[in-house]
Structure formats: structure tokens, C-alpha cells
Amino acid sequence: MFDMRPITGDEFVKWTRAEARAHGNRLDDDPEILRPHFDLERSIGVFEGTDIVGGAHSHVIEMSIPGGSATIAGVANIAVQPTHTRQGIMTRMMHHQIHDIHERGEPLAALFATESIIYGRFGYGIGSLYERWTIDRSHNRYSHRFENQGRVSFIDPADIAKDLPEIFRRATVGRPGVFQRPIHQWVRDSQATEHTQGGQGGLFYITYEEDGRIDGYAVYRIIGTNLCVNELMAVTSKANTALWRFCFDVDRMSTTEALRRPVDDPLPWILADPRRLQRSTRDGVWVRIIDVQSALNLRQYMHSDRLVIEVTDELCPWNSGRFELEGSSKGGECSTSHSQPDLSINVSNLASAYMGAISFSTLAMAGLVDEKTPGALIKADHMFSVQYPPWTPCNF
């Protein structure tokens, strides 16, 4: 018989080591580093006697949504020991956590899935997508003549917490799916051993400055003859083209790789031969609508209109029903309804459309939305459209 409860302060280190072991890792850092940013009341420990065989955690974070931001539950550290899989521990934890988040009044939850097959059955839907790139040096020429009008410089890692958070914020304004890193994460990154270890693989930071103002930065590492761009943030098109040009032109490199780029990134349109850019798409953050009515009230809508949406949610009975939405650029007014529905959708697919990751029409073509009223799909597409597709450049 398993006991499930929040962990105590005395169990924190044991819980942390169990979580790492479940994912096949050994902790390099002292677990105590994480304690100041860990809310014991939001933890879950699954115990068999005194042994921790499963666990999960969530913390309060801000996530950008279409037209604004929301205070949500950031779900992390989900783990079941390899000795105790296939015994229902994961399902029990996830059900408990979703209900706990609802009791806390948080309308949305988000997580990053190590295995994408798992979380749909708990009502999570893909909230953002990103691309991974690789391009050979011989094919990275721009389609137009490029002249760097600013200055690209290296920055000391010790200074990144001072210089880069504002650039990150400016570069992601208006983009759904973004989490602004808390300052303690920037400080921790600035102190990482990757900056001081010998040999290849360490991180380097560069900035683009023009007229005394930093308008972009990039973070990269070199392994062999491959330059891998971990992150590139640019506020202006000049900063964007200059930073990529620098990464493409570093001597002795044969390829450039980028790990996590938005699906609407302008770089493919800047390249002379974009076909040579090898691109693959995968899921970023996963979002769970904990309270449909509250969530629909939070975001803004590209076009003003009215819809009645019928939602099914097997885990959250308060979400199953019909909701009348009056949406506009100022926000939503949503209430329960007994009117005939215009659309019928389950909660996980609604989460993807809510974030702007996919249109209702595409979901309908996949058999995941039922149009009850003719014309409702195009109406929903217009209402829930976004200027920038959701992107999650970093984990929380």
C-alpha cells in the first residue's frame, strides 16, 4: 500500500535524489541549492514504508498567453522509481495534483514532457512548438548583402544576470508560451561550471550593441567542428542578422546547429538557399486547462465574436459542459450555458487552440473538433488567432 502526501523538510534531499534516480541521473549539484525555491506544500511524495517511490512538484509562475500573462502552476519533477512503474502511481499523482491546483485557484498548469505520449491522458495539450536546425557552412549565405552596423562582443558570464534578462523580455513581448526566467536562474547560470571547465563544450555569450544599446545576445558552445546555438534573442532585425552571421562565420566550423527556434523564425527567409536548412519540429510546453471558464476569461481575442463551446474533461467534472464566450481584444466574458453548442472539443485540444498552437479548423480536419453550427470553425479560428505563434525558448 502506498502513502501519498507532501514531503517534509527533512525528506527534501531524499526526495530530490529519488527524483533524479528515477530519470537515470545522479545529482552533480548539492540539492540544498534548490531548497530556497521549493515549496514543500506543493510537493507530492509517494511512500512505500519509508522509501520514496514517486514524486511530483509544482510552483507558481507567470506564463504569457495571447494578449497578456497568467499566474499558473508550473509542474515539474514528476518521477516514479523504475522498481515501481506500471502500478498506477503516476495516474494517482497526476489526478491528485490537478485537483490540488484547482483548489488553489490556478486556472492553468504547464509542464515539459520527457515522453510526449504520457500527458494527453491527463488533459494536457501541446501549448507550443519549436524547431531544431542544422546547416552546413557552405550553404549559410544570406540572400542579400549584409553589413554589420553594430558591434558583436563577448560578455563575461558573471554579467549575464545584469545585462541579459531585459533583452530576453523585450525579444519575447507578445509571444504566448514564454516564461520569464527568475533572476536566481540567471545568477545560477552565470555561476555554472560550463564557463570555467577546460576543453571544448563550454558556453560562450555574445551581445549585439548599436548606438550604446544592447539589442540582442546569443549563447553557444563548440563541439568538434559544430557550433551549437543554445539561445539567440534579438530585439531588432539588425541584431538578429548580425548575431546569426557571427555564429555562421566562426572559423574552423563546418556546421551550425540551433536547438530551439520559433516556427515563424525569420532566418529561413534570410538565407539564400533555405532548403539547405535542415529543420525538425517538436513539442515545447504542454498546457492543462484547470478551469475552463477562468482561462477563457484571461486571454484576449483577435476578433470580437461569440461562441458556445462544449467541453469534455474526464478528470475535472467542473470543466465538462457548455460555455458561452464573448471574446474581444479587451478579454473574454465566459459563463456556463444551456444553449446549443457551436463547437464540441475535449479539454486537451482546447488547450492547444487556446495558446494559438493550432487552429480549430486543423483540429477538426484531424477529427478532434466537432462543428455543430456551420461557420463556427472559421469564427473560432479568427477569435483565437495570434500574431506570433507560441514559443517556449526555455524551461521554467
Short mmCIF file of C-alpha atoms in Angstrom, two decimals:
data_model
loop_
_atom_site.label_atom_id
_atom_site.label_comp_id
_atom_site.label_asym_id
_atom_site.label_seq_id
_atom_site.Cartn_x
_atom_site.Cartn_y
_atom_site.Cartn_z
CA MET A 1 0.00 0.00 0.00
CA PHE A 2 1.37 3.41 -0.96
CA ASP A 3 1.08 6.57 1.12
CA MET A 4 0.87 9.89 -0.77
CA ARG A 5 1.46 13.23 0.93
CA PRO A 6 3.60 16.39 0.77
CA ILE A 7 7.18 15.82 1.86
CA THR A 8 8.68 17.36 4.97
CA GLY A 9 11.80 19.49 5.14
CA ASP A 10 13.76 16.53 6.49
CA GLU A 11 12.74 14.47 3.44
CA PHE A 12 13.72 17.06 0.84
CA VAL A 13 17.21 15.75 -0.02
CA LYS A 14 15.99 12.15 -0.09
CA TRP A 15 13.09 13.15 -2.37
CA THR A 16 15.41 15.07 -4.70
CA ARG A 17 17.81 12.15 -5.04
CA ALA A 18 14.91 9.77 -5.69
CA GLU A 19 13.58 12.07 -8.44
CA ALA A 20 16.99 12.19 -10.12
CA ARG A 21 17.45 8.42 -9.87
CA ALA A 22 14.05 7.81 -11.49
CA HIS A 23 15.31 9.63 -14.60
CA GLY A 24 18.63 7.78 -14.62
CA ASN A 25 20.61 10.73 -13.29
CA ARG A 26 22.96 11.35 -10.42
CA LEU A 27 22.91 14.80 -8.88
CA ASP A 28 26.07 16.79 -9.58
CA ASP A 29 24.97 19.79 -7.53
CA ASP A 30 24.15 19.99 -3.85
CA PRO A 31 20.35 19.53 -3.53
CA GLU A 32 20.34 22.31 -0.93
CA ILE A 33 20.81 24.82 -3.76
CA LEU A 34 17.22 24.08 -4.82
CA ARG A 35 15.64 24.27 -1.35
CA PRO A 36 15.04 28.09 -1.23
CA HIS A 37 12.95 27.85 -4.42
CA PHE A 38 11.00 24.73 -3.45
CA ASP A 39 7.51 24.87 -1.91
CA LEU A 40 7.09 21.84 0.33
CA GLU A 41 3.32 22.32 0.47
CA ARG A 42 3.11 21.88 -3.31
CA SER A 43 5.16 18.68 -3.33
CA ILE A 44 3.93 15.12 -3.64
CA GLY A 45 5.79 12.16 -2.23
CA VAL A 46 4.65 8.59 -2.73
CA PHE A 47 5.97 6.35 0.02
CA GLU A 48 6.30 2.62 0.45
CA GLY A 49 7.16 2.47 4.10
CA THR A 50 9.99 4.97 4.45
CA ASP A 51 11.12 4.63 0.81
CA ILE A 52 10.15 7.35 -1.68
CA VAL A 53 8.97 5.58 -4.83
CA GLY A 54 7.36 8.52 -6.66
CA GLY A 55 7.02 12.26 -6.56
CA ALA A 56 5.96 15.48 -8.24
CA HIS A 57 6.01 19.20 -7.55
CA SER A 58 4.54 22.45 -8.82
CA HIS A 59 5.37 26.08 -8.26
CA VAL A 60 3.67 29.38 -9.05
CA ILE A 61 4.98 31.02 -12.23
CA GLU A 62 3.94 33.57 -14.84
CA MET A 63 3.33 32.37 -18.41
CA SER A 64 2.48 34.59 -21.34
CA ILE A 65 -0.84 33.83 -23.00
CA PRO A 66 -2.41 35.54 -26.02
CA GLY A 67 -2.74 39.19 -25.13
CA GLY A 68 -1.29 39.02 -21.64
CA SER A 69 0.03 36.73 -18.95
CA ALA A 70 -1.36 34.36 -16.34
CA THR A 71 -0.30 33.07 -12.96
CA ILE A 72 -0.20 29.31 -13.39
CA ALA A 73 1.13 26.10 -11.85
CA GLY A 74 4.48 25.03 -13.26
CA VAL A 75 4.56 21.25 -12.90
CA ALA A 76 7.95 19.57 -12.58
CA ASN A 77 9.91 16.71 -11.01
CA ILE A 78 7.36 14.06 -12.00
CA ALA A 79 9.02 10.72 -11.35
CA VAL A 80 8.32 7.10 -10.50
CA GLN A 81 11.13 4.79 -9.44
CA PRO A 82 11.97 2.13 -12.08
CA THR A 83 11.17 -0.53 -9.45
CA HIS A 84 7.58 0.72 -9.13
CA THR A 85 6.37 1.54 -12.66
CA ARG A 86 3.09 0.17 -14.06
CA GLN A 87 1.48 0.24 -10.62
CA GLY A 88 -0.76 3.28 -11.06
CA ILE A 89 1.47 5.66 -9.11
CA MET A 90 1.75 8.21 -11.95
CA THR A 91 -2.01 8.29 -12.53
CA ARG A 92 -2.73 8.73 -8.84
CA MET A 93 -0.20 11.56 -8.50
CA MET A 94 -1.41 13.43 -11.57
CA HIS A 95 -5.07 13.22 -10.55
CA HIS A 96 -4.23 14.45 -7.06
CA GLN A 97 -2.11 17.32 -8.38
CA ILE A 98 -4.72 18.57 -10.86
CA HIS A 99 -7.35 18.73 -8.14
CA ASP A 100 -4.91 20.44 -5.77
CA ILE A 101 -4.11 23.10 -8.38
CA HIS A 102 -7.83 23.69 -8.88
CA GLU A 103 -8.35 24.15 -5.14
CA ARG A 104 -5.56 26.75 -5.20
CA GLY A 105 -7.49 28.74 -7.81
CA GLU A 106 -4.88 28.46 -10.57
CA PRO A 107 -6.64 28.20 -13.96
CA LEU A 108 -3.77 26.68 -15.97
CA ALA A 109 -0.91 24.25 -15.45
CA ALA A 110 2.12 23.65 -17.66
CA LEU A 111 4.90 21.09 -17.89
CA PHE A 112 7.67 19.83 -20.15
CA ALA A 113 7.20 16.22 -21.20
CA THR A 114 10.13 13.82 -21.24
CA GLU A 115 7.80 11.41 -23.05
CA SER A 116 5.15 13.01 -25.24
CA ILE A 117 2.82 10.00 -25.13
CA ILE A 118 2.08 10.37 -21.42
CA TYR A 119 0.33 13.63 -20.65
CA GLY A 120 -2.55 13.76 -23.11
CA ARG A 121 -4.44 11.28 -20.97
CA PHE A 122 -4.29 13.76 -18.10
CA GLY A 123 -5.80 16.57 -20.17
CA TYR A 124 -2.58 18.31 -21.21
CA GLY A 125 -2.28 19.57 -24.79
CA ILE A 126 0.67 20.87 -26.79
CA GLY A 127 0.96 24.56 -25.94
CA SER A 128 3.92 25.49 -28.13
CA LEU A 129 6.17 24.10 -30.85
CA TYR A 130 9.76 24.76 -31.77
CA GLU A 131 12.25 23.81 -34.48
CA ARG A 132 15.75 22.33 -34.37
CA TRP A 133 18.11 23.37 -37.15
CA THR A 134 21.34 22.27 -38.76
CA ILE A 135 23.04 23.93 -41.74
CA ASP A 136 26.40 23.34 -43.41
CA ARG A 137 28.79 26.24 -43.64
CA SER A 138 28.80 26.11 -47.44
CA HIS A 139 25.06 26.88 -47.54
CA ASN A 140 24.63 29.61 -44.91
CA ARG A 141 24.94 32.61 -47.23
CA TYR A 142 22.32 35.36 -46.94
CA SER A 143 20.08 36.29 -49.88
CA HIS A 144 21.03 39.95 -49.54
CA ARG A 145 24.21 41.88 -48.93
CA PHE A 146 24.92 42.14 -45.23
CA GLU A 147 26.82 44.89 -43.47
CA ASN A 148 27.10 44.80 -39.70
CA GLN A 149 26.11 48.24 -38.42
CA GLY A 150 26.65 47.42 -34.76
CA ARG A 151 29.18 45.67 -32.60
CA VAL A 152 29.27 42.00 -31.60
CA SER A 153 31.20 41.43 -28.36
CA PHE A 154 31.80 38.67 -25.85
CA ILE A 155 30.28 39.17 -22.42
CA ASP A 156 31.66 37.79 -19.17
CA PRO A 157 29.29 35.09 -17.85
CA ALA A 158 29.39 36.84 -14.47
CA ASP A 159 27.50 39.75 -16.07
CA ILE A 160 24.65 37.88 -17.74
CA ALA A 161 22.22 38.33 -14.83
CA LYS A 162 22.70 42.08 -15.15
CA ASP A 163 22.69 42.54 -18.93
CA LEU A 164 20.52 39.83 -20.48
CA PRO A 165 17.14 39.46 -18.68
CA GLU A 166 15.80 42.71 -20.14
CA ILE A 167 16.86 41.65 -23.65
CA PHE A 168 15.07 38.34 -23.17
CA ARG A 169 11.94 40.19 -22.05
CA ARG A 170 11.98 42.66 -24.96
CA ALA A 171 12.59 39.91 -27.51
CA THR A 172 9.60 37.84 -26.33
CA VAL A 173 6.96 40.56 -25.82
CA GLY A 174 3.63 39.44 -27.25
CA ARG A 175 4.72 35.82 -27.66
CA PRO A 176 2.49 33.21 -25.94
CA GLY A 177 4.13 30.33 -24.11
CA VAL A 178 7.08 32.26 -22.66
CA PHE A 179 8.30 32.05 -19.07
CA GLN A 180 10.49 34.89 -17.89
CA ARG A 181 13.41 33.38 -16.01
CA PRO A 182 13.54 34.49 -12.38
CA ILE A 183 16.74 36.32 -11.51
CA HIS A 184 18.03 33.43 -9.40
CA GLN A 185 18.12 31.24 -12.53
CA TRP A 186 20.19 33.85 -14.36
CA VAL A 187 22.54 34.01 -11.38
CA ARG A 188 22.81 30.22 -11.26
CA ASP A 189 23.58 30.12 -14.99
CA SER A 190 26.25 32.78 -14.54
CA GLN A 191 27.98 30.58 -11.96
CA ALA A 192 27.77 27.28 -13.89
CA THR A 193 30.96 25.27 -14.31
CA GLU A 194 30.40 25.27 -18.08
CA HIS A 195 32.08 28.68 -18.16
CA THR A 196 35.31 27.58 -16.50
CA GLN A 197 35.83 23.93 -17.43
CA GLY A 198 38.70 23.10 -19.77
CA GLY A 199 38.41 21.76 -23.31
CA GLN A 200 35.51 22.10 -25.71
CA GLY A 201 31.83 22.28 -24.77
CA GLY A 202 31.76 25.33 -22.53
CA LEU A 203 29.25 28.12 -23.08
CA PHE A 204 30.05 31.48 -24.65
CA TYR A 205 27.89 34.63 -24.54
CA ILE A 206 27.91 37.34 -27.19
CA THR A 207 25.90 40.55 -27.46
CA TYR A 208 24.95 42.89 -30.29
CA GLU A 209 25.25 46.58 -29.44
CA GLU A 210 24.27 49.58 -31.53
CA ASP A 211 24.24 53.24 -30.51
CA GLY A 212 25.19 52.25 -26.98
CA ARG A 213 22.21 49.92 -26.59
CA ILE A 214 22.30 46.10 -26.40
CA ASP A 215 19.63 44.75 -28.74
CA GLY A 216 20.42 41.05 -28.75
CA TYR A 217 22.51 38.20 -27.47
CA ALA A 218 23.42 34.63 -28.31
CA VAL A 219 24.64 31.69 -26.25
CA TYR A 220 26.62 28.97 -27.98
CA ARG A 221 29.05 26.12 -27.47
CA ILE A 222 31.54 24.41 -29.78
CA ILE A 223 31.97 20.64 -30.01
CA GLY A 224 34.38 19.46 -32.69
CA THR A 225 33.61 21.49 -35.80
CA ASN A 226 29.97 22.13 -34.85
CA LEU A 227 28.80 25.42 -33.34
CA CYS A 228 25.58 24.88 -31.39
CA VAL A 229 23.40 27.90 -30.64
CA ASN A 230 21.61 27.27 -27.36
CA GLU A 231 19.75 30.57 -27.39
CA LEU A 232 19.57 33.66 -29.60
CA MET A 233 17.40 36.61 -28.65
CA ALA A 234 17.15 39.73 -30.80
CA VAL A 235 15.01 42.83 -30.39
CA THR A 236 15.72 44.19 -33.90
CA SER A 237 16.22 42.67 -37.34
CA LYS A 238 19.74 44.14 -37.42
CA ALA A 239 20.65 42.37 -34.21
CA ASN A 240 19.14 39.13 -35.49
CA THR A 241 21.03 39.07 -38.79
CA ALA A 242 24.30 40.16 -37.17
CA LEU A 243 24.22 37.53 -34.44
CA TRP A 244 23.43 34.71 -36.87
CA ARG A 245 26.14 35.95 -39.22
CA PHE A 246 28.68 35.78 -36.41
CA CYS A 247 27.61 32.23 -35.49
CA PHE A 248 27.83 31.14 -39.14
CA ASP A 249 31.28 32.63 -39.71
CA VAL A 250 33.29 31.38 -36.74
CA ASP A 251 36.49 29.87 -38.15
CA ARG A 252 37.03 26.12 -38.44
CA MET A 253 33.31 25.36 -38.02
CA SER A 254 31.72 23.09 -40.62
CA THR A 255 28.14 23.21 -39.33
CA THR A 256 25.89 25.42 -37.24
CA GLU A 257 23.12 23.95 -35.13
CA ALA A 258 20.27 25.66 -33.28
CA LEU A 259 18.36 23.84 -30.58
CA ARG A 260 15.09 25.68 -30.05
CA ARG A 261 13.77 28.20 -32.57
CA PRO A 262 10.23 29.55 -33.09
CA VAL A 263 8.30 28.09 -36.01
CA ASP A 264 7.97 31.60 -37.51
CA ASP A 265 11.66 32.50 -37.14
CA PRO A 266 12.74 34.87 -39.95
CA LEU A 267 16.13 33.22 -40.57
CA PRO A 268 14.92 30.75 -43.24
CA TRP A 269 13.67 33.75 -45.22
CA ILE A 270 17.03 35.49 -44.89
CA LEU A 271 19.04 32.56 -46.25
CA ALA A 272 19.84 32.44 -49.96
CA ASP A 273 19.10 28.70 -50.07
CA PRO A 274 16.67 27.92 -47.23
CA ARG A 275 16.18 24.35 -48.50
CA ARG A 276 19.64 23.58 -47.11
CA LEU A 277 18.50 24.37 -43.60
CA GLN A 278 17.59 21.03 -42.04
CA ARG A 279 14.54 21.57 -39.87
CA SER A 280 12.65 19.34 -37.45
CA THR A 281 9.68 20.31 -35.30
CA ARG A 282 8.78 19.06 -31.86
CA ASP A 283 6.55 19.91 -28.93
CA GLY A 284 7.59 22.53 -26.40
CA VAL A 285 5.48 23.25 -23.32
CA TRP A 286 2.32 21.26 -22.56
CA VAL A 287 -0.64 23.14 -21.07
CA ARG A 288 -3.54 21.88 -18.97
CA ILE A 289 -6.68 24.00 -18.59
CA ILE A 290 -7.60 23.52 -14.95
CA ASP A 291 -10.61 25.86 -15.04
CA VAL A 292 -12.11 26.44 -18.49
CA GLN A 293 -14.29 29.40 -17.53
CA SER A 294 -11.47 31.28 -15.77
CA ALA A 295 -8.94 30.51 -18.51
CA LEU A 296 -11.21 31.76 -21.31
CA ASN A 297 -11.75 34.97 -19.37
CA LEU A 298 -7.99 35.56 -19.06
CA ARG A 299 -6.83 35.75 -22.65
CA GLN A 300 -7.55 38.32 -25.33
CA TYR A 301 -9.13 37.57 -28.71
CA MET A 302 -8.05 38.80 -32.10
CA HIS A 303 -11.62 39.34 -33.31
CA SER A 304 -14.74 40.16 -31.33
CA ASP A 305 -17.40 37.45 -31.54
CA ARG A 306 -19.48 34.95 -29.62
CA LEU A 307 -19.19 31.18 -29.37
CA VAL A 308 -20.78 28.41 -27.34
CA ILE A 309 -18.15 25.72 -26.76
CA GLU A 310 -18.98 22.29 -25.41
CA VAL A 311 -16.02 20.86 -23.46
CA THR A 312 -15.42 17.31 -22.26
CA ASP A 313 -12.99 16.66 -19.41
CA GLU A 314 -12.86 13.22 -17.80
CA LEU A 315 -10.76 14.31 -14.81
CA CYS A 316 -12.34 17.66 -13.96
CA PRO A 317 -16.15 17.49 -13.86
CA TRP A 318 -16.41 21.27 -13.35
CA ASN A 319 -14.94 21.67 -16.88
CA SER A 320 -17.40 19.37 -18.62
CA GLY A 321 -20.25 21.39 -20.04
CA ARG A 322 -21.14 24.27 -22.32
CA PHE A 323 -19.51 27.68 -22.06
CA GLU A 324 -20.71 30.83 -23.76
CA LEU A 325 -17.76 33.04 -24.67
CA GLU A 326 -17.93 36.70 -25.65
CA GLY A 327 -14.39 37.47 -26.78
CA SER A 328 -12.73 40.72 -27.79
CA SER A 329 -9.36 42.46 -27.80
CA LYS A 330 -10.10 43.54 -24.23
CA GLY A 331 -10.53 39.96 -22.98
CA GLY A 332 -13.23 37.37 -22.56
CA GLU A 333 -16.52 37.11 -20.75
CA CYS A 334 -17.32 33.46 -20.26
CA SER A 335 -20.21 31.81 -18.46
CA THR A 336 -21.81 28.39 -18.33
CA SER A 337 -24.63 27.94 -20.81
CA HIS A 338 -27.53 25.71 -21.75
CA SER A 339 -27.55 26.96 -25.37
CA GLN A 340 -26.88 24.68 -28.28
CA PRO A 341 -23.09 24.38 -28.80
CA ASP A 342 -21.30 25.77 -31.84
CA LEU A 343 -18.28 23.52 -31.31
CA SER A 344 -17.51 20.42 -29.28
CA ILE A 345 -13.93 19.73 -28.14
CA ASN A 346 -12.05 17.95 -25.35
CA VAL A 347 -10.00 19.87 -22.83
CA SER A 348 -6.53 18.88 -24.10
CA ASN A 349 -7.23 20.03 -27.67
CA LEU A 350 -8.85 23.19 -26.35
CA ALA A 351 -5.57 23.95 -24.54
CA SER A 352 -3.63 23.82 -27.82
CA ALA A 353 -6.12 26.10 -29.59
CA TYR A 354 -6.26 28.39 -26.54
CA MET A 355 -2.49 29.01 -26.75
CA GLY A 356 -2.61 29.53 -30.52
CA ALA A 357 -0.52 26.44 -31.28
CA ILE A 358 -3.12 25.10 -33.71
CA SER A 359 -6.34 26.29 -35.32
CA PHE A 360 -9.77 24.83 -34.65
CA SER A 361 -10.09 24.06 -38.38
CA THR A 362 -6.93 21.95 -38.36
CA LEU A 363 -8.11 20.13 -35.25
CA ALA A 364 -11.43 19.49 -36.99
CA MET A 365 -9.65 18.00 -40.00
CA ALA A 366 -7.91 15.66 -37.55
CA GLY A 367 -11.30 14.63 -36.17
CA LEU A 368 -10.70 16.38 -32.85
CA VAL A 369 -13.34 19.12 -33.05
CA ASP A 370 -16.99 18.70 -33.98
CA GLU A 371 -18.53 21.73 -35.69
CA LYS A 372 -22.17 21.91 -34.58
CA THR A 373 -23.03 25.25 -36.20
CA PRO A 374 -21.96 25.96 -39.81
CA GLY A 375 -19.29 28.64 -39.88
CA ALA A 376 -18.29 28.13 -36.24
CA LEU A 377 -14.82 26.81 -37.12
CA ILE A 378 -13.77 29.87 -39.08
CA LYS A 379 -15.28 32.11 -36.41
CA ALA A 380 -13.22 30.30 -33.73
CA ASP A 381 -10.09 30.48 -35.89
CA HIS A 382 -10.44 34.25 -36.16
CA MET A 383 -11.18 34.74 -32.48
CA PHE A 384 -8.31 32.56 -31.19
CA SER A 385 -5.71 33.60 -33.80
CA VAL A 386 -2.40 35.08 -32.59
CA GLN A 387 0.12 37.46 -34.13
CA TYR A 388 3.05 35.29 -33.05
CA PRO A 389 2.81 31.50 -32.70
CA PRO A 390 3.54 30.32 -29.18
CA TRP A 391 7.17 29.55 -28.40
CA THR A 392 8.86 28.44 -25.21
CA PRO A 393 12.57 29.23 -25.53
CA CYS A 394 13.49 27.96 -22.07
CA ASN A 395 12.12 25.71 -19.36
CA PHE A 396 10.98 27.02 -16.02
#
